[in-house]
Amino acid sequence: MNVIQGGRVQACRTVSFDRVSNSVLLIEQRLLPHEFKVVGTQDYRETAAAITTMVVRGAGAIGATAAYGLAQGALAFRGTSLAKFTKHVEKVYQTLKDARPTAVDPVNAMNDVRAVMRLGTSVGEQQVLALAAAEEFANSDVEHCRAIGQHGARLIRNGMKVLTHCNAGWLAFVDIGSATAPLYAAQAQGKKFHVFCDETRPRSQGATLTAWELAQQKISHQIIADNAAGHLMQRGEIDLVIVGSDRVLGRTGEVTNKIGTYTKAVLALRHNIPFYVAIPLSTIDWDLKRGLDIPIEEREESEVLGAWGVTAARKREYIRVANPSSGARNPGFDVTPPELITGIITPAGILKPGELWKRRKDLGHGA
Ligand code: MRU
């Protein structure tokens, strides 16, 4: 998408790769919306650390980062022994897989890269194939998001008020975004609508990232406190909810997304408001059999007990808000059951959660 920097419009991907320096280039998302900066990771360990510390975050974006990180680690190997190379690649894979547990995209992305690499018969061939496969993953992420936009735009009518949660925008993918794709496509079709961005405590990805994206794109929007959605729904001020996901179970249609999504889905059903989830194919987990088994990341309590922001002197600072002697519990994600979901917007069309398994071939499973 376009970024406006010092009055100049610049096209930018959230994640890309520099072959010359063998580094993964990432938008430093912890600085947004106050500063726009692209950083490069020097090796696969730094790439994994960038995922863990949320320099880069969002399911598709960490998927592409892991794919490039695997290629980066493979390319850094010196030697010709295929056995030693394979052992090294396994270590790189595990390090990147362990960087964050909930989103399935990094695992799916790296499995794609590994499968392509195995077609090579020498270290050199596998290194070349690794980078080509990582590029392919990144490009298909963009194409999936574009297709989500084409299918999802028809849900948006003139004058609608749309609620979204967290950031499933282009910053959460390589470009375009999943939940935002229908918004951007509808805007391109000339439709006028308004977006409410849930603030999304504790890390405030809605207030910082989604609001920044929509502002860059000149889409009418307002940030609301996480607790305000029920009130607005009750007053008829929300017509549609679209969120993203970090892992959708292909067998059950259960949807994992940023903490607070489940609450919004319950509220939406109560008020008869359609609730949609937008995902690329890399977000589908075809193996897990039940939502209870999805690993839910438990994050640091400091995120709940305070907040990061920028002072009047433009210095980034953490402010403690909560009672000094209190601790906190901080699950990062929740699971929404299929009966609360109106539809899943995929690159292959809009499906009922229960249709995923029946349509698994169209959705790339076992292809
Ligand atoms: O913790 P984050 O910011 O990596 O969480 C991921 C998300 O942004 C959301 O859960 C999002 O809605 C789905 S990711 C496309």
Short mmCIF file of C-alpha atoms and ligand atoms in Angstrom, two decimals:
data_model
loop_
_atom_site.label_atom_id
_atom_site.label_comp_id
_atom_site.label_asym_id
_atom_site.label_seq_id
_atom_site.Cartn_x
_atom_site.Cartn_y
_atom_site.Cartn_z
CA MET A 1 0.00 0.00 0.00
CA ASN A 2 1.00 3.62 -0.18
CA VAL A 3 2.70 5.42 2.67
CA ILE A 4 2.71 9.20 2.79
CA GLN A 5 6.15 10.30 3.97
CA GLY A 6 7.04 14.00 4.12
CA GLY A 7 4.24 14.71 1.63
CA ARG A 8 5.53 12.05 -0.80
CA VAL A 9 3.59 8.91 -1.66
CA GLN A 10 5.66 5.74 -1.54
CA ALA A 11 4.53 2.15 -2.25
CA CYS A 12 5.67 -0.21 0.47
CA ARG A 13 5.34 -3.84 1.52
CA THR A 14 5.28 -4.76 5.21
CA VAL A 15 7.86 -7.52 4.67
CA SER A 16 10.44 -7.91 1.90
CA PHE A 17 13.91 -9.35 1.36
CA ASP A 18 17.26 -7.87 0.39
CA ARG A 19 19.32 -10.49 -1.44
CA VAL A 20 22.56 -8.48 -1.36
CA SER A 21 22.72 -8.19 2.43
CA ASN A 22 20.72 -11.41 3.05
CA SER A 23 18.38 -9.57 5.37
CA VAL A 24 14.64 -9.47 5.93
CA LEU A 25 13.27 -5.92 5.69
CA LEU A 26 10.46 -5.07 8.06
CA ILE A 27 8.38 -2.03 8.89
CA GLU A 28 9.16 -1.40 12.59
CA GLN A 29 5.55 -1.61 13.74
CA ARG A 30 6.23 -0.77 17.39
CA LEU A 31 7.04 2.80 16.34
CA LEU A 32 3.85 3.38 14.37
CA PRO A 33 1.89 5.62 14.09
CA HIS A 34 4.48 8.07 15.41
CA GLU A 35 7.43 7.08 13.25
CA PHE A 36 7.73 5.17 9.97
CA LYS A 37 10.94 3.17 9.73
CA VAL A 38 12.11 0.07 7.85
CA VAL A 39 14.64 -2.16 9.62
CA GLY A 40 16.70 -5.13 8.37
CA THR A 41 17.48 -8.30 10.33
CA GLN A 42 21.02 -9.58 9.94
CA ASP A 43 20.43 -13.30 10.52
CA TYR A 44 17.62 -15.77 11.15
CA ARG A 45 17.93 -15.43 14.94
CA GLU A 46 17.35 -11.69 14.64
CA THR A 47 14.42 -12.42 12.34
CA ALA A 48 12.89 -14.75 14.95
CA ALA A 49 13.49 -12.10 17.63
CA ALA A 50 11.71 -9.51 15.47
CA ILE A 51 8.65 -11.80 15.43
CA THR A 52 8.81 -12.43 19.19
CA THR A 53 9.22 -8.76 20.11
CA MET A 54 6.57 -7.71 17.57
CA VAL A 55 8.71 -5.50 15.36
CA VAL A 56 6.56 -7.39 12.85
CA ARG A 57 3.19 -8.87 13.83
CA GLY A 58 -0.03 -10.06 12.23
CA ALA A 59 -0.58 -13.56 10.86
CA GLY A 60 0.36 -13.12 7.19
CA ALA A 61 3.23 -10.75 7.95
CA ILE A 62 4.86 -13.15 10.40
CA GLY A 63 4.19 -15.95 7.90
CA ALA A 64 6.15 -14.13 5.20
CA THR A 65 8.82 -13.14 7.74
CA ALA A 66 9.28 -16.77 8.77
CA ALA A 67 9.43 -17.88 5.11
CA TYR A 68 12.11 -15.28 4.35
CA GLY A 69 13.85 -16.08 7.65
CA LEU A 70 14.09 -19.74 6.64
CA ALA A 71 15.57 -18.73 3.28
CA GLN A 72 17.90 -16.30 5.05
CA GLY A 73 19.13 -19.06 7.37
CA ALA A 74 19.53 -21.48 4.43
CA LEU A 75 21.48 -18.93 2.38
CA ALA A 76 23.85 -18.22 5.27
CA PHE A 77 25.00 -21.87 5.33
CA ARG A 78 28.54 -22.42 4.05
CA GLY A 79 29.53 -25.89 2.83
CA THR A 80 28.40 -28.63 0.47
CA SER A 81 27.25 -31.40 2.83
CA LEU A 82 23.52 -31.84 2.26
CA ALA A 83 23.17 -33.73 5.57
CA LYS A 84 24.73 -30.87 7.57
CA PHE A 85 22.70 -28.32 5.61
CA THR A 86 19.43 -30.19 6.33
CA LYS A 87 20.27 -30.27 10.06
CA HIS A 88 21.01 -26.54 9.99
CA VAL A 89 17.73 -25.77 8.18
CA GLU A 90 15.83 -27.80 10.79
CA LYS A 91 17.34 -25.62 13.55
CA VAL A 92 16.38 -22.45 11.67
CA TYR A 93 12.84 -23.81 11.17
CA GLN A 94 12.41 -24.59 14.89
CA THR A 95 13.77 -21.21 15.99
CA LEU A 96 11.33 -19.36 13.74
CA LYS A 97 8.43 -21.67 14.65
CA ASP A 98 8.99 -21.04 18.36
CA ALA A 99 9.01 -17.25 17.92
CA ARG A 100 5.23 -16.96 18.46
CA PRO A 101 2.80 -19.82 19.05
CA THR A 102 -0.75 -18.88 18.02
CA ALA A 103 -0.73 -17.93 14.34
CA VAL A 104 -0.40 -20.94 12.05
CA ASP A 105 0.78 -18.93 9.03
CA PRO A 106 4.52 -19.13 9.89
CA VAL A 107 4.33 -22.93 10.07
CA ASN A 108 2.31 -23.21 6.85
CA ALA A 109 4.66 -20.76 5.10
CA MET A 110 7.81 -22.59 6.19
CA ASN A 111 6.33 -25.98 5.29
CA ASP A 112 5.73 -24.63 1.76
CA VAL A 113 9.32 -23.38 1.57
CA ARG A 114 10.75 -26.67 2.89
CA ALA A 115 8.69 -28.74 0.44
CA VAL A 116 10.02 -26.73 -2.52
CA MET A 117 13.60 -26.83 -1.19
CA ARG A 118 13.55 -30.62 -1.08
CA LEU A 119 13.26 -30.68 -4.87
CA GLY A 120 16.87 -29.47 -5.02
CA THR A 121 19.64 -32.08 -5.03
CA SER A 122 22.51 -29.92 -3.78
CA VAL A 123 22.98 -27.27 -1.09
CA GLY A 124 23.29 -24.58 -3.76
CA GLU A 125 20.08 -25.65 -5.49
CA GLN A 126 18.15 -25.83 -2.24
CA GLN A 127 19.35 -22.35 -1.25
CA VAL A 128 18.11 -20.86 -4.52
CA LEU A 129 14.80 -22.72 -4.23
CA ALA A 130 14.33 -21.54 -0.62
CA LEU A 131 14.40 -17.88 -1.55
CA ALA A 132 12.20 -18.42 -4.62
CA ALA A 133 9.63 -20.23 -2.47
CA ALA A 134 9.68 -17.50 0.19
CA GLU A 135 9.10 -14.88 -2.53
CA GLU A 136 6.28 -17.05 -3.85
CA PHE A 137 4.67 -17.18 -0.40
CA ALA A 138 4.88 -13.39 -0.05
CA ASN A 139 3.39 -12.84 -3.51
CA SER A 140 0.58 -15.31 -2.93
CA ASP A 141 -0.23 -13.57 0.38
CA VAL A 142 -0.78 -10.37 -1.62
CA GLU A 143 -2.88 -12.18 -4.23
CA HIS A 144 -5.01 -13.86 -1.56
CA CYS A 145 -5.69 -10.52 0.09
CA ARG A 146 -6.61 -8.99 -3.27
CA ALA A 147 -9.10 -11.82 -3.90
CA ILE A 148 -10.55 -11.41 -0.38
CA GLY A 149 -11.17 -7.77 -1.30
CA GLN A 150 -12.99 -8.71 -4.51
CA HIS A 151 -15.27 -11.18 -2.70
CA GLY A 152 -15.78 -9.07 0.42
CA ALA A 153 -16.49 -5.70 -1.20
CA ARG A 154 -20.05 -6.76 -1.98
CA LEU A 155 -20.82 -6.92 1.74
CA ILE A 156 -20.22 -3.19 2.03
CA ARG A 157 -22.98 -0.81 1.01
CA ASN A 158 -23.01 2.97 0.89
CA GLY A 159 -23.52 4.56 4.28
CA MET A 160 -22.59 1.45 6.28
CA LYS A 161 -20.79 1.53 9.60
CA VAL A 162 -18.29 -1.28 9.89
CA LEU A 163 -16.55 -2.48 13.06
CA THR A 164 -13.13 -4.09 13.00
CA HIS A 165 -10.92 -5.43 15.78
CA CYS A 166 -7.15 -5.29 16.18
CA ASN A 167 -5.16 -4.91 12.94
CA ALA A 168 -5.82 -7.30 10.10
CA GLY A 169 -4.74 -4.64 7.64
CA TRP A 170 -1.80 -4.46 5.27
CA LEU A 171 0.58 -4.16 8.22
CA ALA A 172 -0.58 -7.63 9.32
CA PHE A 173 0.14 -9.06 5.85
CA VAL A 174 2.60 -8.40 3.06
CA ASP A 175 0.15 -5.92 1.53
CA ILE A 176 -3.57 -4.98 1.41
CA GLY A 177 -4.64 -6.94 4.50
CA SER A 178 -7.46 -9.41 5.10
CA ALA A 179 -10.19 -7.61 7.09
CA THR A 180 -9.28 -4.33 5.40
CA ALA A 181 -9.23 -5.76 1.86
CA PRO A 182 -13.03 -5.48 1.40
CA LEU A 183 -12.83 -1.89 2.71
CA TYR A 184 -10.09 -0.90 0.26
CA ALA A 185 -11.89 -2.64 -2.63
CA ALA A 186 -15.22 -0.98 -1.73
CA GLN A 187 -13.47 2.40 -1.56
CA ALA A 188 -12.00 1.79 -5.02
CA GLN A 189 -15.56 1.11 -6.23
CA GLY A 190 -16.55 4.57 -4.97
CA LYS A 191 -18.56 3.42 -1.95
CA LYS A 192 -18.75 5.66 1.09
CA PHE A 193 -18.75 4.07 4.55
CA HIS A 194 -17.40 4.59 8.06
CA VAL A 195 -15.15 2.29 10.09
CA PHE A 196 -15.03 1.93 13.87
CA CYS A 197 -11.62 0.62 14.99
CA ASP A 198 -11.68 -1.17 18.31
CA GLU A 199 -8.80 0.27 20.30
CA THR A 200 -7.73 -3.37 21.07
CA ARG A 201 -6.06 -3.25 24.44
CA PRO A 202 -3.58 -4.17 25.71
CA ARG A 203 -1.29 -3.39 22.73
CA SER A 204 -3.77 -1.10 20.97
CA GLN A 205 -3.17 -2.35 17.41
CA GLY A 206 -6.56 -0.91 16.41
CA ALA A 207 -5.86 2.56 17.79
CA THR A 208 -2.31 2.68 16.44
CA LEU A 209 -2.03 0.50 13.32
CA THR A 210 -5.52 0.16 11.83
CA ALA A 211 -6.31 3.82 12.45
CA TRP A 212 -2.97 4.82 10.86
CA GLU A 213 -3.66 2.66 7.80
CA LEU A 214 -7.17 4.01 7.33
CA ALA A 215 -5.92 7.57 7.74
CA GLN A 216 -3.22 6.99 5.09
CA GLN A 217 -5.91 5.59 2.81
CA LYS A 218 -8.34 8.45 3.59
CA ILE A 219 -11.10 6.14 4.83
CA SER A 220 -13.57 7.72 7.26
CA HIS A 221 -12.99 6.17 10.68
CA GLN A 222 -13.02 6.62 14.45
CA ILE A 223 -11.31 4.71 17.24
CA ILE A 224 -13.61 3.36 19.94
CA ALA A 225 -12.79 1.98 23.38
CA ASP A 226 -13.04 -1.80 23.40
CA ASN A 227 -16.04 -1.63 25.70
CA ALA A 228 -18.04 0.74 23.45
CA ALA A 229 -19.09 -1.70 20.73
CA GLY A 230 -22.09 -3.16 22.60
CA HIS A 231 -23.52 0.30 23.21
CA LEU A 232 -23.11 1.28 19.54
CA MET A 233 -24.66 -1.99 18.38
CA GLN A 234 -27.65 -1.48 20.66
CA ARG A 235 -28.21 1.95 19.10
CA GLY A 236 -28.06 0.63 15.54
CA GLU A 237 -24.71 2.28 14.85
CA ILE A 238 -22.87 -0.81 13.62
CA ASP A 239 -24.09 -2.65 10.49
CA LEU A 240 -21.30 -5.14 9.89
CA VAL A 241 -18.26 -6.63 11.66
CA ILE A 242 -15.17 -7.82 9.75
CA VAL A 243 -12.15 -9.22 11.58
CA GLY A 244 -9.06 -11.20 10.64
CA SER A 245 -7.72 -14.38 12.18
CA ASP A 246 -4.47 -15.98 13.28
CA ARG A 247 -5.69 -19.56 12.92
CA VAL A 248 -8.95 -21.02 11.59
CA LEU A 249 -9.55 -24.71 12.13
CA GLY A 250 -10.41 -26.24 8.76
CA ARG A 251 -12.17 -29.18 10.45
CA THR A 252 -14.46 -27.19 12.78
CA GLY A 253 -14.59 -23.59 11.54
CA GLU A 254 -13.39 -22.22 14.90
CA VAL A 255 -11.62 -18.87 14.61
CA THR A 256 -8.70 -17.71 16.74
CA ASN A 257 -8.17 -13.97 16.74
CA LYS A 258 -6.96 -11.13 18.96
CA ILE A 259 -8.37 -11.21 22.47
CA GLY A 260 -11.81 -9.57 22.53
CA THR A 261 -12.98 -10.97 19.20
CA TYR A 262 -15.17 -13.61 20.84
CA THR A 263 -16.89 -10.92 22.93
CA LYS A 264 -17.66 -8.93 19.76
CA ALA A 265 -19.05 -12.02 18.02
CA VAL A 266 -21.40 -12.71 20.95
CA LEU A 267 -22.56 -9.09 20.87
CA ALA A 268 -23.03 -9.16 17.10
CA LEU A 269 -25.27 -12.25 17.30
CA ARG A 270 -27.29 -10.63 20.11
CA HIS A 271 -27.93 -7.64 17.85
CA ASN A 272 -28.36 -9.59 14.62
CA ILE A 273 -25.33 -7.96 13.01
CA PRO A 274 -23.41 -10.00 10.40
CA PHE A 275 -19.99 -11.09 11.66
CA TYR A 276 -17.38 -11.99 9.01
CA VAL A 277 -13.81 -13.27 9.25
CA ALA A 278 -11.38 -12.61 6.39
CA ILE A 279 -8.43 -14.99 5.86
CA PRO A 280 -5.86 -16.04 3.27
CA LEU A 281 -5.38 -19.79 2.84
CA SER A 282 -2.22 -19.81 4.96
CA THR A 283 -4.35 -19.10 8.06
CA ILE A 284 -6.16 -22.43 7.86
CA ASP A 285 -4.98 -25.22 10.17
CA TRP A 286 -6.16 -28.48 8.62
CA ASP A 287 -4.78 -30.70 11.40
CA LEU A 288 -6.08 -29.57 14.78
CA LYS A 289 -9.39 -31.11 15.74
CA ARG A 290 -10.65 -28.70 18.40
CA GLY A 291 -10.27 -25.05 19.37
CA LEU A 292 -9.33 -25.93 22.93
CA ASP A 293 -6.03 -27.30 21.59
CA ILE A 294 -5.00 -24.06 19.88
CA PRO A 295 -1.93 -22.68 21.69
CA ILE A 296 -2.97 -19.31 23.09
CA GLU A 297 -0.05 -16.97 23.70
CA GLU A 298 0.17 -15.58 27.23
CA ARG A 299 1.99 -12.27 27.06
CA GLU A 300 3.80 -10.10 29.62
CA GLU A 301 1.66 -8.55 32.33
CA SER A 302 3.26 -5.15 31.73
CA GLU A 303 1.09 -4.83 28.58
CA VAL A 304 -2.06 -4.84 30.73
CA LEU A 305 -0.63 -2.83 33.62
CA GLY A 306 0.43 0.12 31.49
CA ALA A 307 0.76 1.44 27.97
CA TRP A 308 3.33 2.66 25.46
CA GLY A 309 2.97 6.08 23.90
CA VAL A 310 4.79 9.17 22.73
CA THR A 311 5.37 12.19 24.97
CA ALA A 312 4.95 15.84 23.92
CA ALA A 313 8.74 15.82 23.31
CA ARG A 314 8.17 12.92 20.84
CA LYS A 315 9.89 10.40 23.07
CA ARG A 316 8.49 6.84 23.17
CA GLU A 317 7.71 5.90 26.77
CA TYR A 318 5.98 3.26 28.84
CA ILE A 319 3.58 4.59 31.48
CA ARG A 320 2.40 2.46 34.39
CA VAL A 321 -1.38 2.89 34.76
CA ALA A 322 -2.47 0.12 37.13
CA ASN A 323 -2.21 -0.15 40.89
CA PRO A 324 1.54 -0.69 41.59
CA SER A 325 1.13 -3.82 43.70
CA SER A 326 -1.30 -5.64 41.33
CA GLY A 327 -0.42 -8.30 38.80
CA ALA A 328 -2.24 -9.12 35.55
CA ARG A 329 -3.30 -12.00 33.31
CA ASN A 330 -2.72 -11.41 29.60
CA PRO A 331 -3.99 -14.01 27.09
CA GLY A 332 -3.32 -12.64 23.61
CA PHE A 333 -6.04 -14.44 21.65
CA ASP A 334 -9.44 -16.07 21.99
CA VAL A 335 -11.43 -18.63 20.00
CA THR A 336 -14.80 -17.83 18.43
CA PRO A 337 -17.07 -20.82 17.75
CA PRO A 338 -18.50 -21.28 14.23
CA GLU A 339 -22.14 -20.67 15.23
CA LEU A 340 -21.32 -17.00 15.91
CA ILE A 341 -19.78 -16.47 12.47
CA THR A 342 -21.86 -15.42 9.47
CA GLY A 343 -19.18 -16.18 6.91
CA ILE A 344 -15.48 -16.61 6.23
CA ILE A 345 -14.17 -14.45 3.40
CA THR A 346 -11.49 -16.51 1.66
CA PRO A 347 -9.67 -16.03 -1.65
CA ALA A 348 -12.00 -18.76 -3.00
CA GLY A 349 -15.20 -16.95 -1.99
CA ILE A 350 -17.34 -16.41 1.10
CA LEU A 351 -18.05 -19.66 2.92
CA LYS A 352 -19.90 -20.77 6.03
CA PRO A 353 -17.42 -21.96 8.70
CA GLY A 354 -18.83 -25.49 8.38
CA GLU A 355 -18.12 -25.53 4.63
CA LEU A 356 -14.33 -25.26 4.97
CA TRP A 357 -13.72 -28.97 5.33
CA LYS A 358 -16.10 -29.88 2.48
CA ARG A 359 -14.38 -27.34 0.23
CA ARG A 360 -10.84 -28.26 1.37
CA LYS A 361 -9.61 -29.07 -2.15
CA ASP A 362 -10.63 -25.61 -3.44
CA LEU A 363 -8.90 -24.16 -0.39
CA GLY A 364 -5.58 -25.76 -1.23
CA HIS A 365 -5.59 -28.67 1.23
CA GLY A 366 -3.84 -31.68 -0.25
CA ALA A 367 -3.34 -29.82 -3.55
O1 MRU B 1 -0.60 -9.96 18.35
P1 MRU B 1 -0.73 -9.58 16.91
O2 MRU B 1 -0.80 -8.12 16.66
O3 MRU B 1 0.27 -10.29 16.03
O4 MRU B 1 -2.12 -10.21 16.59
C1 MRU B 1 -2.46 -10.57 15.35
C2 MRU B 1 -3.52 -9.68 14.92
O5 MRU B 1 -3.24 -8.59 14.50
C3 MRU B 1 -4.89 -10.04 15.03
O6 MRU B 1 -5.23 -11.10 15.78
C4 MRU B 1 -5.54 -9.93 13.68
O7 MRU B 1 -6.83 -9.60 13.87
C5 MRU B 1 -5.40 -11.14 12.84
S1 MRU B 1 -3.84 -11.28 12.12
C6 MRU B 1 -4.23 -10.97 10.49
#
